[in-house]
């Protein structure tokens, strides 16, 4: 569904909900990577495996919690994030479906860090690319081929996230550092607490960035409604700028890692 200036109305809020989900899991996967490298460097492989398995479980469960919260409070959350009333029906349809994929999204995002820490950056890239390519292909198929509209785009997103998460799970079953067993995935308070503690600083940093984004959304819709451009055009412009900026920002992140 095209929005103002050809900017898809769903894009702005798809990106916002996706980033919110990723920030919810960022504390888990960055803390886990730090612990894993530290324990492995000390020769404590067995302990490292418990941190890996527990953090993977935390990633998935945090996604489940976020899915439940989103589905229960969908419309208040969208309004709180700054969705204009003329975009709200599209955002409600799209986010209501894509929220199902939050566990897969967070697991795939966190699992990529784990795979890189295990010495397989190419596999992490394959996981990301596979999900993105499948999402793009199915977007065109469902929206233009089957005329499924916003529902088709949302379904394509969830399928892409599921495939990316499936690759992560497949790799965990073939972990190079040492074999992982089911016991490593059973949550232990001492392990999960330590992982969360190490990732807390970055987690709050991401939350602060999210709050800034929400304030900007609300400001754009409030002042935009008082201008000749309306609510949607300022949001569309900000969304385009954000997308372009993320291209360069992603390059910096890739080089730094």
PDB file of C-alpha atoms in Angstrom, residues 63-241:
ATOM      1  CA  UNK A  63      10.480 -12.848  21.979  1.00  0.00           C
ATOM      2  CA  UNK A  64       7.489 -14.859  23.182  1.00  0.00           C
ATOM      3  CA  UNK A  65       6.858 -12.366  25.991  1.00  0.00           C
ATOM      4  CA  UNK A  66       7.119  -9.456  23.570  1.00  0.00           C
ATOM      5  CA  UNK A  67       4.687 -11.182  21.198  1.00  0.00           C
ATOM      6  CA  UNK A  68       2.102 -11.637  23.946  1.00  0.00           C
ATOM      7  CA  UNK A  69       2.440  -8.027  25.114  1.00  0.00           C
ATOM      8  CA  UNK A  70       2.172  -6.710  21.566  1.00  0.00           C
ATOM      9  CA  UNK A  71      -0.911  -8.760  20.722  1.00  0.00           C
ATOM     10  CA  UNK A  72      -2.653  -7.789  23.961  1.00  0.00           C
ATOM     11  CA  UNK A  73      -1.911  -4.067  23.705  1.00  0.00           C
ATOM     12  CA  UNK A  74      -1.469  -3.681  19.960  1.00  0.00           C
ATOM     13  CA  UNK A  75      -3.390  -0.483  19.276  1.00  0.00           C
ATOM     14  CA  UNK A  76      -2.211   1.446  22.371  1.00  0.00           C
ATOM     15  CA  UNK A  77       1.392   0.553  21.497  1.00  0.00           C
ATOM     16  CA  UNK A  78       1.023   1.709  17.903  1.00  0.00           C
ATOM     17  CA  UNK A  79      -0.557   4.978  18.994  1.00  0.00           C
ATOM     18  CA  UNK A  80       2.157   5.367  21.615  1.00  0.00           C
ATOM     19  CA  UNK A  81       4.844   4.904  18.972  1.00  0.00           C
ATOM     20  CA  UNK A  82       3.298   7.749  17.000  1.00  0.00           C
ATOM     21  CA  UNK A  83       1.119   6.086  14.361  1.00  0.00           C
ATOM     22  CA  UNK A  84      -1.192   8.619  12.644  1.00  0.00           C
ATOM     23  CA  UNK A  85      -4.857   7.695  12.486  1.00  0.00           C
ATOM     24  CA  UNK A  86      -4.838   7.295   8.706  1.00  0.00           C
ATOM     25  CA  UNK A  87      -1.950   4.806   8.963  1.00  0.00           C
ATOM     26  CA  UNK A  88      -3.235   2.962  12.039  1.00  0.00           C
ATOM     27  CA  UNK A  89      -5.360   0.341  10.197  1.00  0.00           C
ATOM     28  CA  UNK A  90      -2.366  -0.687   8.078  1.00  0.00           C
ATOM     29  CA  UNK A  91      -0.042  -0.721  11.072  1.00  0.00           C
ATOM     30  CA  UNK A  92      -2.556  -2.769  13.087  1.00  0.00           C
ATOM     31  CA  UNK A  93      -2.874  -5.408  10.365  1.00  0.00           C
ATOM     32  CA  UNK A  94       0.837  -5.625   9.690  1.00  0.00           C
ATOM     33  CA  UNK A  95       2.103  -5.592  13.256  1.00  0.00           C
ATOM     34  CA  UNK A  96      -0.580  -7.997  14.452  1.00  0.00           C
ATOM     35  CA  UNK A  97       0.878 -10.629  12.118  1.00  0.00           C
ATOM     36  CA  UNK A  98       4.575  -9.798  12.343  1.00  0.00           C
ATOM     37  CA  UNK A  99       4.421  -9.887  16.157  1.00  0.00           C
ATOM     38  CA  UNK A 100       4.160 -13.673  15.796  1.00  0.00           C
ATOM     39  CA  UNK A 101       7.667 -13.627  14.359  1.00  0.00           C
ATOM     40  CA  UNK A 102       9.301 -11.724  17.232  1.00  0.00           C
ATOM     41  CA  UNK A 103      10.780 -14.890  18.827  1.00  0.00           C
ATOM     42  CA  UNK A 104      12.349 -15.836  15.486  1.00  0.00           C
ATOM     43  CA  UNK A 105      13.547 -12.282  14.880  1.00  0.00           C
ATOM     44  CA  UNK A 106      15.281 -11.998  18.245  1.00  0.00           C
ATOM     45  CA  UNK A 107      16.755 -15.504  18.038  1.00  0.00           C
ATOM     46  CA  UNK A 108      18.170 -14.866  14.563  1.00  0.00           C
ATOM     47  CA  UNK A 109      19.584 -11.461  15.571  1.00  0.00           C
ATOM     48  CA  UNK A 110      21.232 -12.845  18.701  1.00  0.00           C
ATOM     49  CA  UNK A 111      22.262 -16.108  17.071  1.00  0.00           C
ATOM     50  CA  UNK A 112      24.276 -14.238  14.466  1.00  0.00           C
ATOM     51  CA  UNK A 113      26.536 -12.865  17.208  1.00  0.00           C
ATOM     52  CA  UNK A 114      26.973 -16.344  18.648  1.00  0.00           C
ATOM     53  CA  UNK A 115      27.876 -17.811  15.269  1.00  0.00           C
ATOM     54  CA  UNK A 116      30.480 -15.109  14.686  1.00  0.00           C
ATOM     55  CA  UNK A 117      31.928 -15.728  18.142  1.00  0.00           C
ATOM     56  CA  UNK A 118      32.198 -19.414  17.193  1.00  0.00           C
ATOM     57  CA  UNK A 119      34.350 -18.459  14.213  1.00  0.00           C
ATOM     58  CA  UNK A 120      31.767 -18.708  11.416  1.00  0.00           C
ATOM     59  CA  UNK A 121      30.972 -15.165  10.219  1.00  0.00           C
ATOM     60  CA  UNK A 122      30.009 -16.468   6.785  1.00  0.00           C
ATOM     61  CA  UNK A 123      27.231 -18.594   8.296  1.00  0.00           C
ATOM     62  CA  UNK A 124      25.926 -15.570  10.204  1.00  0.00           C
ATOM     63  CA  UNK A 125      25.841 -13.678   6.917  1.00  0.00           C
ATOM     64  CA  UNK A 126      24.006 -16.551   5.224  1.00  0.00           C
ATOM     65  CA  UNK A 127      21.370 -16.528   7.958  1.00  0.00           C
ATOM     66  CA  UNK A 128      20.756 -12.792   7.551  1.00  0.00           C
ATOM     67  CA  UNK A 129      20.773 -12.895   3.764  1.00  0.00           C
ATOM     68  CA  UNK A 130      18.509 -15.938   3.555  1.00  0.00           C
ATOM     69  CA  UNK A 131      15.841 -14.278   5.665  1.00  0.00           C
ATOM     70  CA  UNK A 132      16.113 -10.995   3.756  1.00  0.00           C
ATOM     71  CA  UNK A 133      16.009 -12.609   0.306  1.00  0.00           C
ATOM     72  CA  UNK A 134      13.054 -14.844   1.166  1.00  0.00           C
ATOM     73  CA  UNK A 135      11.226 -11.866   2.662  1.00  0.00           C
ATOM     74  CA  UNK A 136      11.813  -9.786  -0.475  1.00  0.00           C
ATOM     75  CA  UNK A 137      10.760 -12.531  -2.896  1.00  0.00           C
ATOM     76  CA  UNK A 138       7.648 -13.456  -0.926  1.00  0.00           C
ATOM     77  CA  UNK A 139       6.727  -9.771  -0.535  1.00  0.00           C
ATOM     78  CA  UNK A 140       6.461  -9.462  -4.295  1.00  0.00           C
ATOM     79  CA  UNK A 141       4.702 -12.822  -4.658  1.00  0.00           C
ATOM     80  CA  UNK A 142       2.097 -12.303  -1.935  1.00  0.00           C
ATOM     81  CA  UNK A 143       1.418  -8.598  -2.537  1.00  0.00           C
ATOM     82  CA  UNK A 144       1.504  -8.417  -6.336  1.00  0.00           C
ATOM     83  CA  UNK A 145       0.944 -12.052  -7.298  1.00  0.00           C
ATOM     84  CA  UNK A 146      -1.731 -13.098  -4.798  1.00  0.00           C
ATOM     85  CA  UNK A 147      -3.060  -9.577  -4.050  1.00  0.00           C
ATOM     86  CA  UNK A 148      -2.821 -10.227  -0.314  1.00  0.00           C
ATOM     87  CA  UNK A 149      -1.920  -6.622   0.474  1.00  0.00           C
ATOM     88  CA  UNK A 150      -0.641  -5.814   3.945  1.00  0.00           C
ATOM     89  CA  UNK A 151      -1.359  -9.316   5.222  1.00  0.00           C
ATOM     90  CA  UNK A 152       0.825 -10.810   2.506  1.00  0.00           C
ATOM     91  CA  UNK A 153       3.701  -8.478   3.298  1.00  0.00           C
ATOM     92  CA  UNK A 154       3.446  -9.344   6.989  1.00  0.00           C
ATOM     93  CA  UNK A 155       3.317 -13.075   6.277  1.00  0.00           C
ATOM     94  CA  UNK A 156       6.402 -12.798   4.048  1.00  0.00           C
ATOM     95  CA  UNK A 157       8.249 -11.068   6.884  1.00  0.00           C
ATOM     96  CA  UNK A 158       7.404 -13.800   9.395  1.00  0.00           C
ATOM     97  CA  UNK A 159       8.439 -16.564   6.988  1.00  0.00           C
ATOM     98  CA  UNK A 160      11.769 -14.847   6.335  1.00  0.00           C
ATOM     99  CA  UNK A 161      12.407 -14.509  10.064  1.00  0.00           C
ATOM    100  CA  UNK A 162      11.495 -18.150  10.638  1.00  0.00           C
ATOM    101  CA  UNK A 163      13.967 -19.322   7.978  1.00  0.00           C
ATOM    102  CA  UNK A 164      16.745 -17.174   9.462  1.00  0.00           C
ATOM    103  CA  UNK A 165      16.023 -18.571  12.949  1.00  0.00           C
ATOM    104  CA  UNK A 166      15.934 -22.136  11.572  1.00  0.00           C
ATOM    105  CA  UNK A 167      19.452 -21.659  10.182  1.00  0.00           C
ATOM    106  CA  UNK A 168      20.606 -20.471  13.602  1.00  0.00           C
ATOM    107  CA  UNK A 169      19.111 -23.544  15.290  1.00  0.00           C
ATOM    108  CA  UNK A 170      20.675 -25.778  12.644  1.00  0.00           C
ATOM    109  CA  UNK A 171      24.079 -24.275  13.372  1.00  0.00           C
ATOM    110  CA  UNK A 172      23.682 -24.582  17.142  1.00  0.00           C
ATOM    111  CA  UNK A 173      23.158 -28.310  16.633  1.00  0.00           C
ATOM    112  CA  UNK A 174      26.573 -28.367  14.934  1.00  0.00           C
ATOM    113  CA  UNK A 175      28.413 -25.921  17.167  1.00  0.00           C
ATOM    114  CA  UNK A 176      32.179 -25.996  16.561  1.00  0.00           C
ATOM    115  CA  UNK A 177      33.426 -25.023  20.020  1.00  0.00           C
ATOM    116  CA  UNK A 178      31.832 -28.130  21.594  1.00  0.00           C
ATOM    117  CA  UNK A 179      28.567 -30.091  21.157  1.00  0.00           C
ATOM    118  CA  UNK A 180      25.480 -28.578  22.774  1.00  0.00           C
ATOM    119  CA  UNK A 181      22.946 -30.786  24.578  1.00  0.00           C
ATOM    120  CA  UNK A 182      19.433 -30.102  25.847  1.00  0.00           C
ATOM    121  CA  UNK A 183      20.751 -29.629  29.387  1.00  0.00           C
ATOM    122  CA  UNK A 184      22.662 -26.561  28.241  1.00  0.00           C
ATOM    123  CA  UNK A 185      19.399 -24.895  27.219  1.00  0.00           C
ATOM    124  CA  UNK A 186      17.637 -25.359  30.570  1.00  0.00           C
ATOM    125  CA  UNK A 187      17.566 -21.934  32.275  1.00  0.00           C
ATOM    126  CA  UNK A 188      19.727 -21.507  35.383  1.00  0.00           C
ATOM    127  CA  UNK A 189      19.280 -18.329  37.398  1.00  0.00           C
ATOM    128  CA  UNK A 190      23.004 -17.881  38.047  1.00  0.00           C
ATOM    129  CA  UNK A 191      23.796 -18.198  34.353  1.00  0.00           C
ATOM    130  CA  UNK A 192      20.968 -16.068  32.959  1.00  0.00           C
ATOM    131  CA  UNK A 193      21.544 -13.392  35.590  1.00  0.00           C
ATOM    132  CA  UNK A 194      25.229 -13.099  34.721  1.00  0.00           C
ATOM    133  CA  UNK A 195      24.508 -12.918  30.996  1.00  0.00           C
ATOM    134  CA  UNK A 196      21.835 -10.249  31.477  1.00  0.00           C
ATOM    135  CA  UNK A 197      24.133  -8.238  33.760  1.00  0.00           C
ATOM    136  CA  UNK A 198      26.856  -8.003  31.128  1.00  0.00           C
ATOM    137  CA  UNK A 199      24.411  -6.866  28.452  1.00  0.00           C
ATOM    138  CA  UNK A 200      22.470  -4.408  30.614  1.00  0.00           C
ATOM    139  CA  UNK A 201      24.526  -1.303  29.745  1.00  0.00           C
ATOM    140  CA  UNK A 202      24.011  -1.750  26.023  1.00  0.00           C
ATOM    141  CA  UNK A 203      20.367  -2.661  26.583  1.00  0.00           C
ATOM    142  CA  UNK A 204      19.617   0.626  28.322  1.00  0.00           C
ATOM    143  CA  UNK A 205      21.546   2.513  25.666  1.00  0.00           C
ATOM    144  CA  UNK A 206      19.282   1.005  23.016  1.00  0.00           C
ATOM    145  CA  UNK A 207      16.184   1.743  25.088  1.00  0.00           C
ATOM    146  CA  UNK A 208      17.261   5.393  25.308  1.00  0.00           C
ATOM    147  CA  UNK A 209      17.593   5.495  21.526  1.00  0.00           C
ATOM    148  CA  UNK A 210      14.124   3.982  21.188  1.00  0.00           C
ATOM    149  CA  UNK A 211      12.629   6.643  23.463  1.00  0.00           C
ATOM    150  CA  UNK A 212      14.242   9.362  21.352  1.00  0.00           C
ATOM    151  CA  UNK A 213      12.698   7.775  18.255  1.00  0.00           C
ATOM    152  CA  UNK A 214       9.249   7.660  19.847  1.00  0.00           C
ATOM    153  CA  UNK A 215       9.482  11.310  20.877  1.00  0.00           C
ATOM    154  CA  UNK A 216      10.498  12.227  17.335  1.00  0.00           C
ATOM    155  CA  UNK A 217       7.550  10.257  15.890  1.00  0.00           C
ATOM    156  CA  UNK A 218       5.099  11.972  18.203  1.00  0.00           C
ATOM    157  CA  UNK A 219       6.580  15.388  17.439  1.00  0.00           C
ATOM    158  CA  UNK A 220       6.424  14.802  13.690  1.00  0.00           C
ATOM    159  CA  UNK A 221       2.780  13.739  13.789  1.00  0.00           C
ATOM    160  CA  UNK A 222       1.768  16.540  16.179  1.00  0.00           C
ATOM    161  CA  UNK A 223       3.424  19.413  14.350  1.00  0.00           C
ATOM    162  CA  UNK A 224       2.869  17.836  10.955  1.00  0.00           C
ATOM    163  CA  UNK A 225      -0.889  17.827  11.528  1.00  0.00           C
ATOM    164  CA  UNK A 226      -0.731  21.595  12.008  1.00  0.00           C
ATOM    165  CA  UNK A 227       1.065  22.140   8.707  1.00  0.00           C
ATOM    166  CA  UNK A 228      -0.056  21.940   5.091  1.00  0.00           C
ATOM    167  CA  UNK A 229       1.721  18.574   4.779  1.00  0.00           C
ATOM    168  CA  UNK A 230      -0.322  16.641   7.331  1.00  0.00           C
ATOM    169  CA  UNK A 231       0.803  13.853   9.666  1.00  0.00           C
ATOM    170  CA  UNK A 232       2.047  11.280   7.169  1.00  0.00           C
ATOM    171  CA  UNK A 233       4.496  13.256   5.027  1.00  0.00           C
ATOM    172  CA  UNK A 234       6.883  14.245   7.880  1.00  0.00           C
ATOM    173  CA  UNK A 235       6.914  10.622   9.077  1.00  0.00           C
ATOM    174  CA  UNK A 236       7.552   9.395   5.543  1.00  0.00           C
ATOM    175  CA  UNK A 237      10.479  11.794   5.102  1.00  0.00           C
ATOM    176  CA  UNK A 238      11.988  10.790   8.453  1.00  0.00           C
ATOM    177  CA  UNK A 239      11.538   7.125   7.555  1.00  0.00           C
ATOM    178  CA  UNK A 240      13.366   7.535   4.239  1.00  0.00           C
ATOM    179  CA  UNK A 241      16.238   9.384   5.910  1.00  0.00           C
TER     180      UNK A 241
END
